[in-house]
Amino acid sequence: MTALSTANSNTLHTQHTLQSKDILLICQLASATDTAEDTLEQIQSWSFEQFFGFTCHLFVTTESSTVRQQLAELFPKFGKIAILSLVKIVYFFDLQRDQVSLAPRFPTEVQHLAITALENMSAHSLAVGIAQVIEEDTHGTLRSTVVSLIARAFYKSEEDILSLLSHHLSKDSWYAIETSLIDELSSPQPQEASQKIFEGNFNNVCLLQSRSQIAERQLTEVA
């Protein structure tokens, strides 16, 4: 499985952690009619990106909730490459919710599991992947969804997601999301998130250098 075992430098900044048993499991989950061996033989020539696309398509389209759950648990092992697709899935459901006239095309658990997979990413992988999404989202289409996901990571992760993110974003891209981030992080938070702040677990984590006033004292600047 050479094509899947090592990702080239242009594919991943963060090395994937997929093992042979993970690849075999994905093939087994996909093999409703073919044998796992047939599927494995077919993917020998695939690139890492193609295999991830195959996995992501199965995640979205499967009719089995169990299969979808198992795939979602494997997404963090794909590393940074998985993040753009997962963000787009979350965005798709946000869009559906805003346009109530549209009939839902996929079970809502798809979005929930995509968010959970993103939350289970390492902070470094998430920062690298989210930064790439922001840099490529020149029209700000995904900005609201991305900012919401960053805020979730800020309150759930033990690591400094904002500091990590700032190291991978250009100054212009950071400024582009700055105001939205301030608004999101200044809004009322769930009790568990507020408790983390009051306990001091997130001291000196906010790198937002805003030209406007920060509404909440909990948002502190780091030099």
XYZ file of N, CA, C and O in Angstrom, residues 44-120:
308
model
N -4.804 0.172 -4.972
C -3.345 0.153 -4.951
C -2.733 1.336 -5.702
O -1.689 1.848 -5.314
N -3.399 1.759 -6.773
C -2.833 2.839 -7.594
C -3.370 4.220 -7.205
O -2.993 5.214 -7.810
N -4.227 4.273 -6.199
C -4.810 5.554 -5.811
C -3.802 6.401 -5.048
O -2.963 5.899 -4.310
N -3.935 7.714 -5.200
C -3.175 8.642 -4.364
C -3.862 8.736 -3.007
O -5.003 8.285 -2.824
N -3.166 9.348 -2.063
C -3.753 9.537 -0.737
C -5.015 10.393 -0.828
O -6.013 10.138 -0.160
N -4.979 11.421 -1.687
C -6.142 12.290 -1.866
C -7.334 11.513 -2.410
O -8.476 11.724 -1.972
N -7.082 10.613 -3.360
C -8.161 9.820 -3.929
C -8.772 8.890 -2.890
O -9.991 8.715 -2.845
N -7.934 8.303 -2.058
C -8.452 7.409 -1.029
C -9.277 8.186 -0.014
O -10.330 7.718 0.437
N -8.811 9.384 0.346
C -9.621 10.186 1.263
C -10.951 10.567 0.624
O -11.998 10.517 1.271
N -10.933 10.965 -0.657
C -12.172 11.302 -1.353
C -13.141 10.145 -1.359
O -14.359 10.315 -1.168
N -12.633 8.939 -1.582
C -13.431 7.715 -1.537
C -14.076 7.540 -0.161
O -15.271 7.247 -0.031
N -13.283 7.759 0.891
C -13.766 7.611 2.264
C -14.819 8.659 2.598
O -15.853 8.360 3.217
N -14.563 9.891 2.174
C -15.492 10.988 2.454
C -16.825 10.776 1.735
O -17.896 11.010 2.302
N -16.754 10.307 0.486
C -17.979 10.024 -0.272
C -18.795 8.941 0.426
O -20.023 9.053 0.551
N -18.117 7.915 0.889
C -18.813 6.844 1.606
C -19.458 7.373 2.879
O -20.601 7.021 3.213
N -18.744 8.245 3.597
C -19.258 8.838 4.833
C -20.567 9.585 4.593
O -21.529 9.462 5.359
N -20.622 10.351 3.525
C -21.802 11.177 3.246
C -22.962 10.348 2.706
O -24.119 10.583 3.060
N -22.673 9.366 1.862
C -23.731 8.695 1.114
C -24.223 7.390 1.731
O -25.286 6.892 1.343
N -23.465 6.809 2.675
C -23.903 5.536 3.229
C -25.269 5.648 3.910
O -25.608 6.689 4.487
N -26.026 4.587 3.838
C -27.322 4.540 4.517
C -27.185 3.947 5.913
O -28.180 3.863 6.643
N -25.989 3.539 6.265
C -25.758 2.918 7.566
C -25.187 3.918 8.561
O -24.107 4.471 8.364
N -25.931 4.147 9.631
C -25.464 5.043 10.676
C -24.207 4.500 11.352
O -23.306 5.255 11.734
N -24.120 3.201 11.479
C -22.964 2.565 12.114
C -21.707 2.768 11.278
O -20.641 3.096 11.805
N -21.840 2.578 9.965
C -20.711 2.795 9.069
C -20.254 4.247 9.147
O -19.052 4.541 9.228
N -21.212 5.163 9.134
C -20.871 6.589 9.180
C -20.127 6.933 10.466
O -19.152 7.695 10.455
N -20.572 6.375 11.570
C -19.912 6.617 12.855
C -18.478 6.103 12.834
O -17.545 6.787 13.283
N -18.265 4.920 12.286
C -16.927 4.344 12.236
C -15.995 5.175 11.352
O -14.816 5.373 11.683
N -16.512 5.664 10.244
C -15.693 6.499 9.358
C -15.341 7.821 10.031
O -14.208 8.306 9.917
N -16.318 8.405 10.728
C -16.065 9.675 11.420
C -14.951 9.530 12.452
O -14.137 10.444 12.642
N -14.884 8.376 13.093
C -13.846 8.143 14.093
C -12.461 8.040 13.463
O -11.448 8.269 14.136
N -12.424 7.712 12.164
C -11.142 7.579 11.471
C -10.665 8.883 10.834
O -9.476 9.020 10.525
N -11.565 9.845 10.626
C -11.186 11.083 9.945
C -9.990 11.795 10.582
O -9.111 12.296 9.862
N -9.907 11.894 11.925
C -8.745 12.580 12.494
C -7.420 11.952 12.094
O -6.392 12.634 12.039
N -7.413 10.668 11.770
C -6.178 9.993 11.370
C -5.712 10.423 9.979
O -4.548 10.211 9.625
N -6.604 11.018 9.189
C -6.208 11.501 7.869
C -5.404 12.786 7.958
O -4.770 13.199 7.003
N -5.461 13.456 9.115
C -4.711 14.688 9.281
C -5.340 15.863 8.556
O -6.534 15.891 8.270
N -4.506 16.800 8.213
C -4.935 18.088 7.656
C -5.755 17.959 6.381
O -6.631 18.771 6.088
N -5.512 16.905 5.598
C -6.187 16.761 4.314
C -7.709 16.658 4.456
O -8.457 17.001 3.551
N -8.172 16.196 5.620
C -9.607 15.977 5.821
C -10.361 17.255 6.151
O -11.595 17.293 6.037
N -9.671 18.296 6.531
C -10.338 19.433 7.161
C -11.204 20.222 6.191
O -12.344 20.585 6.513
N -10.725 20.498 4.983
C -11.523 21.278 4.041
C -12.849 20.583 3.748
O -13.905 21.225 3.767
N -12.822 19.299 3.493
C -14.057 18.569 3.189
C -15.013 18.580 4.380
O -16.221 18.761 4.212
N -14.479 18.395 5.586
C -15.329 18.406 6.772
C -15.938 19.787 7.001
O -17.112 19.912 7.370
N -15.152 20.834 6.777
C -15.676 22.202 6.902
C -16.792 22.438 5.890
O -17.833 23.027 6.210
N -16.607 21.959 4.665
C -17.634 22.137 3.636
C -18.908 21.381 3.982
O -20.017 21.846 3.686
N -18.766 20.221 4.607
C -19.948 19.474 5.046
C -20.712 20.278 6.098
O -21.934 20.410 6.039
N -19.981 20.810 7.073
C -20.624 21.622 8.116
C -21.296 22.839 7.493
O -22.438 23.187 7.832
N -20.601 23.488 6.555
C -21.157 24.654 5.870
C -22.434 24.301 5.110
O -23.410 25.056 5.122
N -22.441 23.169 4.433
C -23.606 22.741 3.667
C -24.842 22.682 4.559
O -25.924 23.168 4.182
N -24.693 22.131 5.758
C -25.841 22.035 6.659
C -26.207 23.394 7.243
O -27.388 23.671 7.485
N -25.212 24.244 7.479
C -25.516 25.615 7.907
C -26.354 26.314 6.844
O -27.313 27.027 7.149
N -25.986 26.121 5.589
C -26.710 26.727 4.471
C -28.130 26.181 4.390
O -29.093 26.918 4.170
N -28.270 24.880 4.574
C -29.594 24.259 4.556
C -30.479 24.838 5.652
O -31.666 25.078 5.445
N -29.873 25.073 6.813
C -30.640 25.606 7.933
C -31.090 27.036 7.654
O -32.195 27.443 8.033
N -30.248 27.798 6.969
C -30.600 29.178 6.634
C -31.644 29.257 5.531
O -32.420 30.210 5.462
N -31.654 28.268 4.659
C -32.607 28.250 3.547
C -33.629 27.151 3.809
O -33.550 26.048 3.267
N -34.581 27.467 4.682
C -35.516 26.458 5.187
C -36.387 25.862 4.091
O -36.983 24.805 4.264
N -36.459 26.529 2.944
C -37.285 26.007 1.854
C -36.647 24.792 1.192
O -37.316 24.027 0.484
N -35.336 24.595 1.411
C -34.650 23.463 0.805
C -34.894 22.198 1.608
O -34.764 22.195 2.832
N -35.255 21.148 0.921
C -35.459 19.866 1.594
C -34.105 19.246 1.922
O -33.200 19.263 1.099
N -33.948 18.726 3.147
C -32.664 18.119 3.503
C -32.337 16.925 2.613
O -33.195 16.101 2.341
N -31.087 16.849 2.146
C -30.670 15.772 1.250
C -29.941 14.666 1.995
O -29.871 13.543 1.521
N -29.389 14.993 3.166
C -28.615 14.015 3.924
C -29.031 14.068 5.395
O -29.509 15.097 5.874
N -28.865 12.978 6.122
C -29.212 12.978 7.552
C -28.412 14.030 8.307
O -27.241 14.267 8.010
N -29.037 14.649 9.286
C -28.355 15.695 10.050
C -27.171 15.144 10.843
O -26.288 15.906 11.242
N -27.139 13.835 11.076
C -26.010 13.253 11.800
C -24.703 13.434 11.027
O -23.620 13.384 11.614
N -24.805 13.648 9.713
C -23.598 13.867 8.913
C -22.867 15.103 9.425
O -21.648 15.090 9.624
N -23.600 16.186 9.663
C -22.970 17.404 10.173
C -22.441 17.202 11.588
O -21.311 17.603 11.904
N -23.241 16.581 12.419
C -22.821 16.359 13.806
C -21.524 15.567 13.873
O -20.599 15.912 14.624
N -21.434 14.513 13.082
C -20.239 13.676 13.088
C -19.040 14.394 12.457
O -17.897 14.187 12.870
N -19.308 15.248 11.455
C -18.220 16.028 10.858
C -17.637 16.997 11.888
O -16.406 17.156 11.988
N -18.503 17.638 12.665
C -18.039 18.549 13.717
C -17.247 17.779 14.767
O -16.178 18.220 15.223
N -17.768 16.623 15.165
C -17.073 15.801 16.157
C -15.696 15.377 15.657
O -14.710 15.399 16.406
N -15.611 15.007 14.376
C -14.321 14.616 13.799
C -13.331 15.778 13.844
O -12.146 15.594 14.168
N -13.809 16.990 13.537
C -12.941 18.167 13.598
C -12.485 18.436 15.032
O -11.322 18.784 15.270
N -13.380 18.258 15.980
C -13.024 18.479 17.382
C -12.011 17.453 17.875
O -11.246 17.735 18.810
N -11.995 16.290 17.255
C -11.065 15.245 17.668
C -9.710 15.329 16.961
O -8.815 14.531 17.242
